[in-house]
Amino acid sequence: MGGWVDDPIMQLVAAHRSDWATGAARALMWVANSLTALAVVVLLAVVVVVARRAYRQAAAVALAVVTAGAVARLLKELFGRSRPPADLALVHLAGASMPSTHAALTSAAATAVLVATTWTSSRARLLWTLVLAAGTAFVGVCMVYLGGHWPTDVLAGWALGIALGAGAGLLCRRAQGADRRDDRRPDPRDEQPQGS
């Protein structure tokens, strides 16, 4: 079972489910697990990356997502935690539960975008922070609502994703800073020899 934190939350969620919320959560889960949806997201991301020439930022997001997925799978094997019982679940997912891979992937991607991007205004940064945080939270809440994960599975996934996303984003920022420092250094070929 889920323990003293997870059990009461799951009982409360199961007792207050509604048809419209269940439909919305199932739709999100279908989109999140759909290869078509993944292909559309990847295509849109490629268009944005090429249009903005944000190759390092794209690499940071890819690094964060791939690493988060791999580490989440390893941790699932290590912890071997069971998923919520059938009487609390509307979906039945295979494999171990802790941490939530969906939560890890979404928080890793969102954090990498926020950290790696050089924002032109604080308003743009705030807007994107709110949008990405809301999307990440919605995915995690839906996983708990549907009974695919215990709440602490989602919290662990978010923590993992935030840590790995921040690390990848900081690597990107460091590389950008190194490029800027190189751009400011005078090119020795441009210096004129001193006349005699």
PDB file of C-alpha atoms in Angstrom:
ATOM      1  CA  MET A   1       0.000   0.000   0.000  1.00  0.00           C
ATOM      2  CA  GLY A   2       0.922   3.632  -0.215  1.00  0.00           C
ATOM      3  CA  GLY A   3       1.519   4.475   3.422  1.00  0.00           C
ATOM      4  CA  TRP A   4       0.356   7.233   5.729  1.00  0.00           C
ATOM      5  CA  VAL A   5       0.696  10.009   3.124  1.00  0.00           C
ATOM      6  CA  ASP A   6      -0.461   8.282  -0.041  1.00  0.00           C
ATOM      7  CA  ASP A   7      -3.402   6.206   1.208  1.00  0.00           C
ATOM      8  CA  PRO A   8      -5.529   9.078   2.558  1.00  0.00           C
ATOM      9  CA  ILE A   9      -4.902  11.174  -0.556  1.00  0.00           C
ATOM     10  CA  MET A  10      -5.798   8.300  -2.890  1.00  0.00           C
ATOM     11  CA  GLN A  11      -8.954   7.533  -0.865  1.00  0.00           C
ATOM     12  CA  LEU A  12      -9.985  11.200  -1.076  1.00  0.00           C
ATOM     13  CA  VAL A  13      -9.321  11.359  -4.818  1.00  0.00           C
ATOM     14  CA  ALA A  14     -11.227   8.114  -5.486  1.00  0.00           C
ATOM     15  CA  ALA A  15     -14.219   9.365  -3.475  1.00  0.00           C
ATOM     16  CA  HIS A  16     -14.444  12.652  -5.398  1.00  0.00           C
ATOM     17  CA  ARG A  17     -13.988  11.639  -9.030  1.00  0.00           C
ATOM     18  CA  SER A  18     -16.394  13.078 -11.600  1.00  0.00           C
ATOM     19  CA  ASP A  19     -17.252  12.115 -15.161  1.00  0.00           C
ATOM     20  CA  TRP A  20     -15.880  15.308 -16.739  1.00  0.00           C
ATOM     21  CA  ALA A  21     -12.608  15.208 -14.772  1.00  0.00           C
ATOM     22  CA  THR A  22     -12.168  11.516 -15.537  1.00  0.00           C
ATOM     23  CA  GLY A  23     -12.724  12.206 -19.239  1.00  0.00           C
ATOM     24  CA  ALA A  24     -10.183  15.042 -19.233  1.00  0.00           C
ATOM     25  CA  ALA A  25      -7.600  12.958 -17.355  1.00  0.00           C
ATOM     26  CA  ARG A  26      -8.084   9.981 -19.681  1.00  0.00           C
ATOM     27  CA  ALA A  27      -7.745  12.252 -22.730  1.00  0.00           C
ATOM     28  CA  LEU A  28      -4.487  13.684 -21.404  1.00  0.00           C
ATOM     29  CA  MET A  29      -3.157  10.210 -20.681  1.00  0.00           C
ATOM     30  CA  TRP A  30      -4.081   9.102 -24.210  1.00  0.00           C
ATOM     31  CA  VAL A  31      -2.267  12.125 -25.672  1.00  0.00           C
ATOM     32  CA  ALA A  32       0.760  11.588 -23.419  1.00  0.00           C
ATOM     33  CA  ASN A  33       1.034   7.952 -24.505  1.00  0.00           C
ATOM     34  CA  SER A  34       0.190   8.513 -28.185  1.00  0.00           C
ATOM     35  CA  LEU A  35       2.963   8.157 -30.757  1.00  0.00           C
ATOM     36  CA  THR A  36       1.062  10.562 -33.014  1.00  0.00           C
ATOM     37  CA  ALA A  37       1.011  13.218 -30.300  1.00  0.00           C
ATOM     38  CA  LEU A  38       4.706  12.635 -29.620  1.00  0.00           C
ATOM     39  CA  ALA A  39       5.493  13.018 -33.326  1.00  0.00           C
ATOM     40  CA  VAL A  40       3.543  16.306 -33.480  1.00  0.00           C
ATOM     41  CA  VAL A  41       5.338  17.676 -30.396  1.00  0.00           C
ATOM     42  CA  VAL A  42       8.742  16.684 -31.788  1.00  0.00           C
ATOM     43  CA  LEU A  43       7.923  18.250 -35.177  1.00  0.00           C
ATOM     44  CA  LEU A  44       6.794  21.513 -33.555  1.00  0.00           C
ATOM     45  CA  ALA A  45       9.903  21.540 -31.374  1.00  0.00           C
ATOM     46  CA  VAL A  46      12.149  21.067 -34.418  1.00  0.00           C
ATOM     47  CA  VAL A  47      10.422  23.968 -36.211  1.00  0.00           C
ATOM     48  CA  VAL A  48      10.889  26.255 -33.179  1.00  0.00           C
ATOM     49  CA  VAL A  49      14.521  25.196 -32.707  1.00  0.00           C
ATOM     50  CA  VAL A  50      15.408  25.816 -36.350  1.00  0.00           C
ATOM     51  CA  ALA A  51      13.472  29.101 -36.531  1.00  0.00           C
ATOM     52  CA  ARG A  52      15.113  30.445 -33.364  1.00  0.00           C
ATOM     53  CA  ARG A  53      18.453  28.694 -33.907  1.00  0.00           C
ATOM     54  CA  ALA A  54      18.156  27.378 -30.359  1.00  0.00           C
ATOM     55  CA  TYR A  55      20.297  24.308 -30.904  1.00  0.00           C
ATOM     56  CA  ARG A  56      21.952  24.309 -27.484  1.00  0.00           C
ATOM     57  CA  GLN A  57      18.617  24.748 -25.726  1.00  0.00           C
ATOM     58  CA  ALA A  58      17.203  21.842 -27.725  1.00  0.00           C
ATOM     59  CA  ALA A  59      20.203  19.727 -26.777  1.00  0.00           C
ATOM     60  CA  ALA A  60      19.688  20.632 -23.104  1.00  0.00           C
ATOM     61  CA  VAL A  61      16.029  19.590 -23.238  1.00  0.00           C
ATOM     62  CA  ALA A  62      16.877  16.362 -25.062  1.00  0.00           C
ATOM     63  CA  LEU A  63      19.635  15.567 -22.556  1.00  0.00           C
ATOM     64  CA  ALA A  64      17.303  16.252 -19.629  1.00  0.00           C
ATOM     65  CA  VAL A  65      14.457  14.139 -21.036  1.00  0.00           C
ATOM     66  CA  VAL A  66      16.609  11.177 -22.074  1.00  0.00           C
ATOM     67  CA  THR A  67      18.465  11.188 -18.755  1.00  0.00           C
ATOM     68  CA  ALA A  68      15.247  11.547 -16.728  1.00  0.00           C
ATOM     69  CA  GLY A  69      13.650   8.649 -18.593  1.00  0.00           C
ATOM     70  CA  ALA A  70      16.651   6.394 -18.077  1.00  0.00           C
ATOM     71  CA  VAL A  71      17.129   7.272 -14.407  1.00  0.00           C
ATOM     72  CA  ALA A  72      13.391   6.916 -13.678  1.00  0.00           C
ATOM     73  CA  ARG A  73      13.381   3.440 -15.193  1.00  0.00           C
ATOM     74  CA  LEU A  74      16.442   2.436 -13.161  1.00  0.00           C
ATOM     75  CA  LEU A  75      14.890   3.777  -9.960  1.00  0.00           C
ATOM     76  CA  LYS A  76      11.648   1.904 -10.668  1.00  0.00           C
ATOM     77  CA  GLU A  77      13.640  -1.319 -10.807  1.00  0.00           C
ATOM     78  CA  LEU A  78      15.547  -0.393  -7.661  1.00  0.00           C
ATOM     79  CA  PHE A  79      12.481   0.543  -5.587  1.00  0.00           C
ATOM     80  CA  GLY A  80      10.077  -2.012  -7.089  1.00  0.00           C
ATOM     81  CA  ARG A  81       7.102  -0.189  -5.584  1.00  0.00           C
ATOM     82  CA  SER A  82       3.644  -1.520  -6.459  1.00  0.00           C
ATOM     83  CA  ARG A  83       1.102   0.702  -8.135  1.00  0.00           C
ATOM     84  CA  PRO A  84      -2.134   1.705  -6.394  1.00  0.00           C
ATOM     85  CA  PRO A  85      -4.587  -1.196  -5.980  1.00  0.00           C
ATOM     86  CA  ALA A  86      -7.275  -1.889  -8.572  1.00  0.00           C
ATOM     87  CA  ASP A  87     -10.069  -0.554  -6.338  1.00  0.00           C
ATOM     88  CA  LEU A  88      -8.409   2.899  -6.398  1.00  0.00           C
ATOM     89  CA  ALA A  89      -7.283   2.872 -10.035  1.00  0.00           C
ATOM     90  CA  LEU A  90      -9.149   3.795 -13.203  1.00  0.00           C
ATOM     91  CA  VAL A  91      -6.135   2.801 -15.298  1.00  0.00           C
ATOM     92  CA  HIS A  92      -3.914  -0.193 -14.900  1.00  0.00           C
ATOM     93  CA  LEU A  93      -0.311   0.445 -15.833  1.00  0.00           C
ATOM     94  CA  ALA A  94       2.402  -2.175 -15.971  1.00  0.00           C
ATOM     95  CA  GLY A  95       5.644  -2.163 -14.047  1.00  0.00           C
ATOM     96  CA  ALA A  96       6.795  -0.503 -10.883  1.00  0.00           C
ATOM     97  CA  SER A  97       5.423   2.815  -9.724  1.00  0.00           C
ATOM     98  CA  MET A  98       8.174   4.923  -8.088  1.00  0.00           C
ATOM     99  CA  PRO A  99       9.090   7.443  -9.512  1.00  0.00           C
ATOM    100  CA  SER A 100       6.505   8.526 -12.077  1.00  0.00           C
ATOM    101  CA  THR A 101       8.212   8.596 -15.471  1.00  0.00           C
ATOM    102  CA  HIS A 102       5.561  10.992 -16.845  1.00  0.00           C
ATOM    103  CA  ALA A 103       6.265  13.425 -13.995  1.00  0.00           C
ATOM    104  CA  ALA A 104      10.035  13.081 -14.423  1.00  0.00           C
ATOM    105  CA  LEU A 105       9.914  13.665 -18.190  1.00  0.00           C
ATOM    106  CA  THR A 106       7.583  16.666 -18.108  1.00  0.00           C
ATOM    107  CA  SER A 107       9.403  18.390 -15.247  1.00  0.00           C
ATOM    108  CA  ALA A 108      12.815  17.695 -16.825  1.00  0.00           C
ATOM    109  CA  ALA A 109      11.741  19.211 -20.145  1.00  0.00           C
ATOM    110  CA  ALA A 110      10.045  22.221 -18.537  1.00  0.00           C
ATOM    111  CA  THR A 111      12.961  22.954 -16.209  1.00  0.00           C
ATOM    112  CA  ALA A 112      15.554  22.597 -18.975  1.00  0.00           C
ATOM    113  CA  VAL A 113      13.605  25.049 -21.160  1.00  0.00           C
ATOM    114  CA  LEU A 114      13.302  27.563 -18.331  1.00  0.00           C
ATOM    115  CA  VAL A 115      16.951  27.358 -17.244  1.00  0.00           C
ATOM    116  CA  ALA A 116      18.592  27.083 -20.691  1.00  0.00           C
ATOM    117  CA  THR A 117      16.674  29.918 -22.334  1.00  0.00           C
ATOM    118  CA  THR A 118      17.930  33.478 -22.259  1.00  0.00           C
ATOM    119  CA  TRP A 119      14.726  35.424 -21.745  1.00  0.00           C
ATOM    120  CA  THR A 120      14.224  38.807 -23.388  1.00  0.00           C
ATOM    121  CA  SER A 121      11.825  39.981 -20.698  1.00  0.00           C
ATOM    122  CA  SER A 122      10.791  39.022 -17.200  1.00  0.00           C
ATOM    123  CA  ARG A 123       7.180  38.948 -18.406  1.00  0.00           C
ATOM    124  CA  ALA A 124       7.982  36.286 -21.023  1.00  0.00           C
ATOM    125  CA  ARG A 125       9.896  34.250 -18.454  1.00  0.00           C
ATOM    126  CA  LEU A 126       6.992  34.464 -15.983  1.00  0.00           C
ATOM    127  CA  LEU A 127       4.435  33.510 -18.627  1.00  0.00           C
ATOM    128  CA  TRP A 128       6.414  30.468 -19.782  1.00  0.00           C
ATOM    129  CA  THR A 129       7.152  29.463 -16.192  1.00  0.00           C
ATOM    130  CA  LEU A 130       3.432  29.486 -15.404  1.00  0.00           C
ATOM    131  CA  VAL A 131       2.478  27.617 -18.586  1.00  0.00           C
ATOM    132  CA  LEU A 132       5.151  24.933 -18.184  1.00  0.00           C
ATOM    133  CA  ALA A 133       4.532  24.537 -14.439  1.00  0.00           C
ATOM    134  CA  ALA A 134       0.780  24.212 -15.003  1.00  0.00           C
ATOM    135  CA  GLY A 135       1.278  21.613 -17.731  1.00  0.00           C
ATOM    136  CA  THR A 136       3.709  19.633 -15.599  1.00  0.00           C
ATOM    137  CA  ALA A 137       1.394  19.799 -12.579  1.00  0.00           C
ATOM    138  CA  PHE A 138      -1.608  18.758 -14.691  1.00  0.00           C
ATOM    139  CA  VAL A 139       0.184  15.644 -15.939  1.00  0.00           C
ATOM    140  CA  GLY A 140       1.159  14.611 -12.401  1.00  0.00           C
ATOM    141  CA  VAL A 141      -2.272  15.298 -10.942  1.00  0.00           C
ATOM    142  CA  CYS A 142      -3.899  13.284 -13.738  1.00  0.00           C
ATOM    143  CA  MET A 143      -1.654  10.303 -13.004  1.00  0.00           C
ATOM    144  CA  VAL A 144      -2.744  10.372  -9.349  1.00  0.00           C
ATOM    145  CA  TYR A 145      -6.392  11.042 -10.238  1.00  0.00           C
ATOM    146  CA  LEU A 146      -6.498   8.034 -12.560  1.00  0.00           C
ATOM    147  CA  GLY A 147      -4.771   5.854  -9.972  1.00  0.00           C
ATOM    148  CA  GLY A 148      -1.736   5.148 -12.118  1.00  0.00           C
ATOM    149  CA  HIS A 149       0.604   6.480  -9.422  1.00  0.00           C
ATOM    150  CA  TRP A 150       0.731   7.222  -5.735  1.00  0.00           C
ATOM    151  CA  PRO A 151       1.149  10.962  -4.960  1.00  0.00           C
ATOM    152  CA  THR A 152       4.697  10.421  -3.680  1.00  0.00           C
ATOM    153  CA  ASP A 153       5.589   8.686  -6.974  1.00  0.00           C
ATOM    154  CA  VAL A 154       4.691  11.908  -8.758  1.00  0.00           C
ATOM    155  CA  LEU A 155       6.567  14.058  -6.232  1.00  0.00           C
ATOM    156  CA  ALA A 156       9.656  11.878  -6.691  1.00  0.00           C
ATOM    157  CA  GLY A 157       9.314  12.146 -10.481  1.00  0.00           C
ATOM    158  CA  TRP A 158       9.008  15.922 -10.298  1.00  0.00           C
ATOM    159  CA  ALA A 159      12.065  16.173  -8.017  1.00  0.00           C
ATOM    160  CA  LEU A 160      14.111  13.950 -10.323  1.00  0.00           C
ATOM    161  CA  GLY A 161      13.037  15.859 -13.426  1.00  0.00           C
ATOM    162  CA  ILE A 162      13.676  19.273 -11.889  1.00  0.00           C
ATOM    163  CA  ALA A 163      17.169  18.253 -10.774  1.00  0.00           C
ATOM    164  CA  LEU A 164      18.126  16.769 -14.150  1.00  0.00           C
ATOM    165  CA  GLY A 165      16.454  19.569 -16.121  1.00  0.00           C
ATOM    166  CA  ALA A 166      18.267  22.214 -14.071  1.00  0.00           C
ATOM    167  CA  GLY A 167      21.569  20.406 -14.564  1.00  0.00           C
ATOM    168  CA  ALA A 168      21.112  20.188 -18.333  1.00  0.00           C
ATOM    169  CA  GLY A 169      19.942  23.807 -18.502  1.00  0.00           C
ATOM    170  CA  LEU A 170      22.955  24.994 -16.507  1.00  0.00           C
ATOM    171  CA  LEU A 171      25.305  23.075 -18.814  1.00  0.00           C
ATOM    172  CA  CYS A 172      23.704  24.904 -21.738  1.00  0.00           C
ATOM    173  CA  ARG A 173      24.049  28.281 -20.008  1.00  0.00           C
ATOM    174  CA  ARG A 174      27.682  27.546 -19.191  1.00  0.00           C
ATOM    175  CA  ALA A 175      28.396  26.682 -22.844  1.00  0.00           C
ATOM    176  CA  GLN A 176      26.665  29.884 -23.968  1.00  0.00           C
ATOM    177  CA  GLY A 177      28.743  31.886 -21.479  1.00  0.00           C
ATOM    178  CA  ALA A 178      31.955  30.323 -22.788  1.00  0.00           C
ATOM    179  CA  ASP A 179      30.964  31.306 -26.324  1.00  0.00           C
ATOM    180  CA  ARG A 180      30.273  34.885 -25.235  1.00  0.00           C
ATOM    181  CA  ARG A 181      33.665  35.089 -23.508  1.00  0.00           C
ATOM    182  CA  ASP A 182      35.340  33.788 -26.670  1.00  0.00           C
ATOM    183  CA  ASP A 183      33.484  36.400 -28.740  1.00  0.00           C
ATOM    184  CA  ARG A 184      34.825  39.213 -26.531  1.00  0.00           C
ATOM    185  CA  ARG A 185      38.449  38.143 -26.764  1.00  0.00           C
ATOM    186  CA  PRO A 186      40.445  40.043 -29.366  1.00  0.00           C
ATOM    187  CA  ASP A 187      41.538  38.008 -32.326  1.00  0.00           C
ATOM    188  CA  PRO A 188      45.370  38.121 -32.495  1.00  0.00           C
ATOM    189  CA  ARG A 189      45.160  38.159 -36.299  1.00  0.00           C
ATOM    190  CA  ASP A 190      43.326  41.492 -36.139  1.00  0.00           C
ATOM    191  CA  GLU A 191      46.148  43.229 -34.291  1.00  0.00           C
ATOM    192  CA  GLN A 192      48.431  45.324 -36.468  1.00  0.00           C
ATOM    193  CA  PRO A 193      52.154  44.912 -35.968  1.00  0.00           C
ATOM    194  CA  GLN A 194      53.782  47.887 -34.339  1.00  0.00           C
ATOM    195  CA  GLY A 195      55.810  49.931 -36.778  1.00  0.00           C
ATOM    196  CA  SER A 196      59.508  50.615 -36.216  1.00  0.00           C
TER     197      SER A 196
END
